[in-house]
mmCIF file of C-alpha atoms and ligand atoms in Angstrom:
data_model
loop_
_atom_site.group_PDB
_atom_site.id
_atom_site.type_symbol
_atom_site.label_atom_id
_atom_site.label_comp_id
_atom_site.label_asym_id
_atom_site.label_seq_id
_atom_site.Cartn_x
_atom_site.Cartn_y
_atom_site.Cartn_z
ATOM 1 C CA MET A 1 108.528 19.356 -106.245
ATOM 2 C CA THR A 2 110.467 19.807 -109.452
ATOM 3 C CA SER A 3 113.432 21.969 -110.357
ATOM 4 C CA LEU A 4 114.124 23.039 -113.918
ATOM 5 C CA GLY A 5 117.620 23.126 -115.358
ATOM 6 C CA VAL A 6 119.063 24.555 -118.554
ATOM 7 C CA VAL A 7 122.573 23.392 -119.477
ATOM 8 C CA GLY A 8 124.759 24.864 -122.242
ATOM 9 C CA LEU A 9 121.755 25.843 -124.301
ATOM 10 C CA GLU A 10 122.115 27.009 -127.876
ATOM 11 C CA ALA A 11 118.865 27.858 -129.652
ATOM 12 C CA GLY A 12 117.507 30.147 -132.345
ATOM 13 C CA TYR A 13 114.994 30.594 -135.114
ATOM 14 C CA VAL A 14 117.318 30.171 -138.095
ATOM 15 C CA ARG A 15 119.812 27.344 -138.615
ATOM 16 C CA ASP A 16 123.426 28.324 -137.759
ATOM 17 C CA LEU A 17 122.322 31.684 -136.355
ATOM 18 C CA PRO A 18 121.844 31.007 -132.650
ATOM 19 C CA ILE A 19 120.166 33.643 -130.504
ATOM 20 C CA LEU A 20 121.158 31.898 -127.264
ATOM 21 C CA THR A 21 124.724 30.703 -126.691
ATOM 22 C CA ASP A 22 125.816 28.436 -123.851
ATOM 23 C CA VAL A 23 123.029 29.481 -121.494
ATOM 24 C CA ASP A 24 122.897 27.824 -118.070
ATOM 25 C CA LEU A 25 120.122 28.277 -115.567
ATOM 26 C CA VAL A 26 118.523 26.551 -112.600
ATOM 27 C CA ALA A 27 115.011 27.326 -111.412
ATOM 28 C CA GLU A 28 114.937 25.764 -107.951
ATOM 29 C CA SER A 29 111.959 23.759 -106.871
ATOM 30 C CA GLY A 30 109.195 25.848 -105.295
ATOM 31 C CA ARG A 31 111.161 29.084 -105.796
ATOM 32 C CA LEU A 32 110.646 32.101 -108.011
ATOM 33 C CA THR A 33 113.504 32.625 -110.456
ATOM 34 C CA THR A 34 113.481 35.685 -112.668
ATOM 35 C CA ILE A 35 115.278 36.437 -115.935
ATOM 36 C CA ILE A 36 115.896 40.106 -116.676
ATOM 37 C CA GLY A 37 117.942 41.916 -119.294
ATOM 38 C CA PRO A 38 117.719 44.470 -122.087
ATOM 39 C CA ASN A 39 115.355 44.301 -125.077
ATOM 40 C CA GLY A 40 116.375 41.647 -127.539
ATOM 41 C CA ALA A 41 118.553 39.850 -124.952
ATOM 42 C CA GLY A 42 116.869 36.533 -125.749
ATOM 43 C CA LYS A 43 114.654 36.243 -122.657
ATOM 44 C CA SER A 44 111.512 35.242 -124.555
ATOM 45 C CA THR A 45 113.577 32.974 -126.804
ATOM 46 C CA LEU A 46 114.922 31.177 -123.735
ATOM 47 C CA ILE A 47 111.515 30.618 -122.198
ATOM 48 C CA LYS A 48 110.104 29.535 -125.593
ATOM 49 C CA ALA A 49 112.997 27.085 -126.083
ATOM 50 C CA ILE A 50 112.202 25.543 -122.688
ATOM 51 C CA ALA A 51 108.540 25.312 -123.751
ATOM 52 C CA GLY A 52 109.507 23.489 -126.951
ATOM 53 C CA LEU A 53 108.673 26.388 -129.270
ATOM 54 C CA VAL A 54 112.166 27.280 -130.544
ATOM 55 C CA PRO A 55 114.605 24.752 -132.063
ATOM 56 C CA ILE A 56 117.522 23.787 -129.816
ATOM 57 C CA SER A 57 120.884 23.140 -131.512
ATOM 58 C CA ALA A 58 122.967 22.271 -128.421
ATOM 59 C CA GLY A 59 122.602 21.714 -124.702
ATOM 60 C CA ARG A 60 119.710 20.313 -122.743
ATOM 61 C CA ILE A 61 116.742 21.068 -120.568
ATOM 62 C CA VAL A 62 116.099 18.966 -117.513
ATOM 63 C CA LEU A 63 112.950 18.759 -115.421
ATOM 64 C CA GLY A 64 113.719 17.031 -112.135
ATOM 65 C CA GLU A 65 115.719 14.015 -113.292
ATOM 66 C CA GLN A 66 114.181 13.865 -116.753
ATOM 67 C CA SER A 67 115.450 15.430 -119.987
ATOM 68 C CA ILE A 68 112.759 17.410 -121.799
ATOM 69 C CA THR A 69 115.035 18.892 -124.483
ATOM 70 C CA GLY A 70 113.078 19.728 -127.635
ATOM 71 C CA LEU A 71 109.866 18.672 -125.982
ATOM 72 C CA ARG A 72 106.797 18.807 -128.214
ATOM 73 C CA PRO A 73 104.745 21.754 -126.932
ATOM 74 C CA ASP A 74 101.522 19.735 -126.922
ATOM 75 C CA LEU A 75 103.161 17.241 -124.546
ATOM 76 C CA MET A 76 104.303 19.896 -122.097
ATOM 77 C CA GLY A 77 101.199 19.466 -119.929
ATOM 78 C CA GLN A 78 102.066 15.794 -119.391
ATOM 79 C CA HIS A 79 105.345 16.941 -117.885
ATOM 80 C CA SER A 80 103.476 19.351 -115.576
ATOM 81 C CA LEU A 81 104.958 22.365 -117.301
ATOM 82 C CA ALA A 82 102.822 25.378 -118.199
ATOM 83 C CA TYR A 83 103.782 28.395 -120.315
ATOM 84 C CA VAL A 84 102.083 31.782 -120.323
ATOM 85 C CA PRO A 85 103.163 33.698 -123.455
ATOM 86 C CA GLN A 86 103.796 37.438 -123.487
ATOM 87 C CA THR A 87 100.841 38.179 -125.795
ATOM 88 C CA ASP A 88 97.845 36.448 -127.380
ATOM 89 C CA ASN A 89 97.434 34.286 -124.312
ATOM 90 C CA ILE A 90 93.603 34.158 -124.119
ATOM 91 C CA PHE A 91 90.656 33.646 -126.516
ATOM 92 C CA ARG A 92 88.986 37.052 -126.685
ATOM 93 C CA THR A 93 85.704 35.973 -128.278
ATOM 94 C CA LEU A 94 85.025 33.295 -125.641
ATOM 95 C CA THR A 95 83.759 33.931 -122.117
ATOM 96 C CA ILE A 96 86.039 33.595 -119.089
ATOM 97 C CA ASP A 97 84.314 30.326 -118.224
ATOM 98 C CA GLU A 98 84.746 28.980 -121.767
ATOM 99 C CA ASN A 99 88.446 29.922 -121.812
ATOM 100 C CA LEU A 100 89.019 27.923 -118.630
ATOM 101 C CA ALA A 101 86.840 24.966 -119.668
ATOM 102 C CA LEU A 102 88.664 24.738 -122.992
ATOM 103 C CA THR A 103 92.019 24.134 -121.335
ATOM 104 C CA LEU A 104 90.520 21.195 -119.419
ATOM 105 C CA ARG A 105 89.149 19.643 -122.621
ATOM 106 C CA GLY A 106 86.066 18.144 -121.014
ATOM 107 C CA GLU A 107 87.999 16.144 -118.431
ATOM 108 C CA ALA A 108 86.226 14.949 -115.291
ATOM 109 C CA GLY A 109 86.161 17.404 -112.428
ATOM 110 C CA VAL A 110 86.270 20.432 -114.744
ATOM 111 C CA ARG A 111 83.633 22.386 -112.821
ATOM 112 C CA ALA A 112 85.353 21.698 -109.500
ATOM 113 C CA ARG A 113 88.722 22.884 -110.824
ATOM 114 C CA ILE A 114 87.213 26.038 -112.325
ATOM 115 C CA THR A 115 85.555 26.789 -108.979
ATOM 116 C CA GLU A 116 88.950 26.404 -107.273
ATOM 117 C CA LEU A 117 90.518 28.798 -109.767
ATOM 118 C CA TYR A 118 87.788 31.371 -109.142
ATOM 119 C CA GLU A 119 88.723 31.210 -105.441
ATOM 120 C CA LEU A 120 92.240 32.208 -106.450
ATOM 121 C CA PHE A 121 91.074 34.883 -108.932
ATOM 122 C CA PRO A 122 87.832 36.396 -107.544
ATOM 123 C CA ALA A 123 87.873 39.170 -110.177
ATOM 124 C CA LEU A 124 87.414 36.481 -112.840
ATOM 125 C CA ARG A 125 84.523 34.834 -111.008
ATOM 126 C CA GLU A 126 82.573 38.081 -111.143
ATOM 127 C CA LYS A 127 82.976 38.220 -114.918
ATOM 128 C CA GLN A 128 82.778 34.511 -115.716
ATOM 129 C CA ARG A 129 80.017 34.873 -118.340
ATOM 130 C CA GLU A 130 81.557 37.893 -120.051
ATOM 131 C CA LYS A 131 83.728 37.765 -123.157
ATOM 132 C CA ALA A 132 87.447 37.706 -122.330
ATOM 133 C CA GLY A 133 88.097 40.470 -124.890
ATOM 134 C CA GLY A 134 86.384 42.932 -122.533
ATOM 135 C CA LEU A 135 88.723 42.290 -119.595
ATOM 136 C CA SER A 136 91.206 44.888 -118.368
ATOM 137 C CA GLY A 137 94.920 44.229 -118.983
ATOM 138 C CA GLY A 138 95.492 42.936 -115.455
ATOM 139 C CA GLN A 139 92.422 40.699 -115.534
ATOM 140 C CA ARG A 140 93.538 39.318 -118.883
ATOM 141 C CA GLN A 141 96.905 38.345 -117.391
ATOM 142 C CA MET A 142 95.084 36.735 -114.490
ATOM 143 C CA LEU A 143 92.930 34.726 -116.906
ATOM 144 C CA ALA A 144 96.035 33.627 -118.829
ATOM 145 C CA MET A 145 97.572 32.536 -115.525
ATOM 146 C CA ALA A 146 94.395 30.736 -114.447
ATOM 147 C CA MET A 147 94.340 28.908 -117.809
ATOM 148 C CA ALA A 148 97.914 27.772 -117.252
ATOM 149 C CA LEU A 149 96.997 26.563 -113.754
ATOM 150 C CA THR A 150 94.016 24.404 -114.730
ATOM 151 C CA ARG A 151 96.112 21.239 -114.955
ATOM 152 C CA LYS A 152 97.988 21.930 -111.722
ATOM 153 C CA PRO A 153 101.471 22.366 -113.221
ATOM 154 C CA THR A 154 104.563 21.980 -111.071
ATOM 155 C CA VAL A 155 106.533 24.427 -113.234
ATOM 156 C CA MET A 156 105.193 27.710 -114.600
ATOM 157 C CA LEU A 157 106.972 29.768 -117.270
ATOM 158 C CA LEU A 158 105.697 33.346 -117.466
ATOM 159 C CA ASP A 159 106.761 35.925 -120.046
ATOM 160 C CA GLU A 160 106.334 39.521 -118.851
ATOM 161 C CA PRO A 161 102.981 39.206 -117.079
ATOM 162 C CA SER A 162 103.209 42.846 -115.950
ATOM 163 C CA ALA A 163 103.763 44.325 -119.443
ATOM 164 C CA GLY A 164 101.530 47.303 -120.134
ATOM 165 C CA LEU A 165 99.958 47.334 -116.664
ATOM 166 C CA SER A 166 99.800 50.272 -114.248
ATOM 167 C CA PRO A 167 102.232 50.001 -111.290
ATOM 168 C CA LYS A 168 99.363 49.115 -108.933
ATOM 169 C CA ILE A 169 97.987 46.338 -111.124
ATOM 170 C CA ALA A 170 101.507 45.099 -111.960
ATOM 171 C CA THR A 171 102.099 44.747 -108.200
ATOM 172 C CA GLU A 172 98.887 42.748 -107.847
ATOM 173 C CA VAL A 173 99.729 40.440 -110.740
ATOM 174 C CA LEU A 174 103.296 39.848 -109.535
ATOM 175 C CA ASP A 175 102.076 39.194 -105.980
ATOM 176 C CA LEU A 176 99.862 36.491 -107.470
ATOM 177 C CA VAL A 177 102.817 35.079 -109.383
ATOM 178 C CA ARG A 178 104.763 35.017 -106.113
ATOM 179 C CA SER A 179 101.896 33.263 -104.328
ATOM 180 C CA LEU A 180 102.179 30.329 -106.757
ATOM 181 C CA THR A 181 105.372 29.323 -104.952
ATOM 182 C CA ASP A 182 103.365 28.951 -101.715
ATOM 183 C CA GLN A 183 101.569 26.100 -103.483
ATOM 184 C CA GLY A 184 104.908 24.495 -104.313
ATOM 185 C CA VAL A 185 105.008 25.629 -107.956
ATOM 186 C CA THR A 186 108.447 26.270 -109.468
ATOM 187 C CA VAL A 187 108.212 29.629 -111.244
ATOM 188 C CA LEU A 188 110.426 31.011 -114.010
ATOM 189 C CA LEU A 189 109.497 34.627 -114.679
ATOM 190 C CA VAL A 190 110.757 36.840 -117.501
ATOM 191 C CA GLU A 191 110.293 40.526 -116.669
ATOM 192 C CA GLN A 192 111.126 43.969 -118.040
ATOM 193 C CA ASN A 193 109.977 45.518 -114.811
ATOM 194 C CA VAL A 194 113.239 44.996 -112.947
ATOM 195 C CA LYS A 195 112.276 46.504 -109.623
ATOM 196 C CA GLN A 196 109.081 44.476 -109.380
ATOM 197 C CA ALA A 197 110.801 41.297 -110.560
ATOM 198 C CA LEU A 198 113.524 41.614 -107.923
ATOM 199 C CA ARG A 199 110.901 42.334 -105.268
ATOM 200 C CA VAL A 200 109.119 39.012 -105.796
ATOM 201 C CA ALA A 201 111.999 36.764 -106.939
ATOM 202 C CA ASP A 202 114.291 34.528 -104.912
ATOM 203 C CA HIS A 203 116.992 34.298 -107.562
ATOM 204 C CA CYS A 204 117.802 36.417 -110.598
ATOM 205 C CA TYR A 205 119.588 35.790 -113.883
ATOM 206 C CA ILE A 206 120.669 38.621 -116.139
ATOM 207 C CA LEU A 207 120.784 37.777 -119.809
ATOM 208 C CA ALA A 208 122.334 40.011 -122.508
ATOM 209 C CA GLU A 209 123.123 39.260 -126.138
ATOM 210 C CA GLY A 210 121.862 35.715 -125.695
ATOM 211 C CA ARG A 211 124.379 34.859 -122.973
ATOM 212 C CA ASN A 212 124.420 34.559 -119.208
ATOM 213 C CA GLN A 213 125.893 37.683 -117.619
ATOM 214 C CA ILE A 214 125.467 37.405 -113.915
ATOM 215 C CA ASP A 215 123.180 35.704 -111.451
ATOM 216 C CA GLY A 216 122.589 35.738 -107.742
ATOM 217 C CA PRO A 217 120.023 36.121 -104.990
ATOM 218 C CA ALA A 218 117.480 38.740 -106.088
ATOM 219 C CA ALA A 219 118.130 40.789 -102.933
ATOM 220 C CA ASP A 220 121.859 41.049 -103.773
ATOM 221 C CA ILE A 221 121.261 41.958 -107.431
ATOM 222 C CA ALA A 222 118.813 44.680 -106.340
ATOM 223 C CA LYS A 223 121.529 46.260 -104.166
ATOM 224 C CA ASP A 224 124.297 46.086 -106.778
ATOM 225 C CA PRO A 225 124.623 49.446 -108.577
ATOM 226 C CA VAL A 226 127.245 48.125 -110.992
ATOM 227 C CA VAL A 227 124.888 45.447 -112.263
ATOM 228 C CA GLY A 228 122.193 48.043 -112.866
ATOM 229 C CA GLU A 229 124.592 50.364 -114.637
ATOM 230 C CA ILE A 230 126.171 47.805 -116.950
ATOM 231 C CA TYR A 231 123.347 45.494 -117.899
ATOM 232 C CA LEU A 232 120.163 47.382 -117.312
ATOM 233 C CA GLY A 233 120.956 50.900 -118.412
ATOM 234 C CA GLY A 234 121.252 52.429 -114.929
ATOM 235 C CA LYS A 235 117.915 54.198 -114.712
ATOM 236 C CA ARG A 236 115.966 50.987 -115.218
ATOM 237 C CA MET A 237 116.947 49.739 -111.763
ATOM 238 C CA SER A 238 115.312 52.684 -110.087
ATOM 239 C CA ALA A 239 112.257 52.845 -112.342
ATOM 240 C CA ALA A 240 108.943 51.852 -110.746
HETATM 241 N N1 ATP B 301 110.322 34.627 -134.485
HETATM 242 C C1 ATP B 301 111.571 35.109 -134.609
HETATM 243 N N2 ATP B 301 112.293 34.885 -135.730
HETATM 244 C C2 ATP B 301 113.549 35.361 -135.860
HETATM 245 N N3 ATP B 301 114.194 36.090 -134.918
HETATM 246 C C3 ATP B 301 113.516 36.339 -133.781
HETATM 247 C C4 ATP B 301 112.185 35.873 -133.578
HETATM 248 N N4 ATP B 301 111.784 36.291 -132.329
HETATM 249 C C5 ATP B 301 112.815 36.970 -131.815
HETATM 250 N N5 ATP B 301 113.872 37.013 -132.667
HETATM 251 C C6 ATP B 301 115.168 37.640 -132.445
HETATM 252 O O1 ATP B 301 115.778 37.041 -131.321
HETATM 253 C C7 ATP B 301 116.471 38.020 -130.526
HETATM 254 C C8 ATP B 301 116.017 37.900 -129.095
HETATM 255 O O2 ATP B 301 114.620 38.213 -129.025
HETATM 256 P P1 ATP B 301 113.731 37.928 -127.751
HETATM 257 O O3 ATP B 301 112.322 38.174 -128.146
HETATM 258 O O4 ATP B 301 114.068 36.596 -127.193
HETATM 259 O O5 ATP B 301 114.271 39.046 -126.752
HETATM 260 P P2 ATP B 301 113.694 39.522 -125.346
HETATM 261 O O6 ATP B 301 114.853 39.513 -124.398
HETATM 262 O O7 ATP B 301 112.509 38.724 -124.980
HETATM 263 O O8 ATP B 301 113.307 41.034 -125.656
HETATM 264 P P3 ATP B 301 112.084 41.950 -125.100
HETATM 265 O O9 ATP B 301 112.569 42.457 -123.770
HETATM 266 O O10 ATP B 301 112.003 43.035 -126.093
HETATM 267 O O11 ATP B 301 110.844 41.104 -124.994
HETATM 268 C C9 ATP B 301 116.198 39.359 -131.171
HETATM 269 O O12 ATP B 301 117.316 39.703 -131.933
HETATM 270 C C10 ATP B 301 115.007 39.103 -132.052
HETATM 271 O O13 ATP B 301 115.041 39.927 -133.181
HETATM 272 MG MG1 MG B 302 110.470 39.186 -124.722
#
């Protein structure tokens, strides 16, 4: 089991113009930690910096006991870390089966692992020979998640898996995200859907203007009207 830590992180896209300033975070082993906050807060930037996709100018990222600061994204898998981006997370012109097989790059036991993943995502099994571009939004997120799970990661980073989904499908997708923790996976989830995120999370961080604002047990944050008012624009907290 592996926890993920972020310490004093400064990161951004342009030199000397950091988007994140002095960000601290701990995603406890086998727990679901969520990051919420207004548009442009730096949530995606934070998760991308952890995944090695945004330059880090100060601070560090620690996986278990090991520093993975500035990790090369292609080496992430070796550290048992998987990242599911917000968009463009599947190959539309390939079939479901081909998308999954591709992530395993012809390694031994590919068929067995894909069969296991179809157990977890039965909707994908039914469509395994169809092109991924024809999937519904929810099924597409499930495929992206299945692709991230092929190498049995111990840490999963997910960026807004419920974006653009109906409330019913968003619930299904987030329940699946939650179920990853039952398998011992450490999950770090960025969400716009505050109510749903707090429903499935153990711990919550609120990020605004690239800085930590407040954090606490998800159940406490959900009950705190002041938090909702100040950082999430009031109405957001009660939105479905
Ligand atoms: N590729 C990029 N190059 C330069 N600036 C970027 C880039 N991506 C994001 N930014 C800037 O970084 C800031 C934080 O953006 P980010 O995407 O991390 O926010 P977010 O919290 O994920 O927002 P949202 O809720 O809208 O997804 C914004 O000011 C944005 O304009
Ligand atoms: Mg984002």
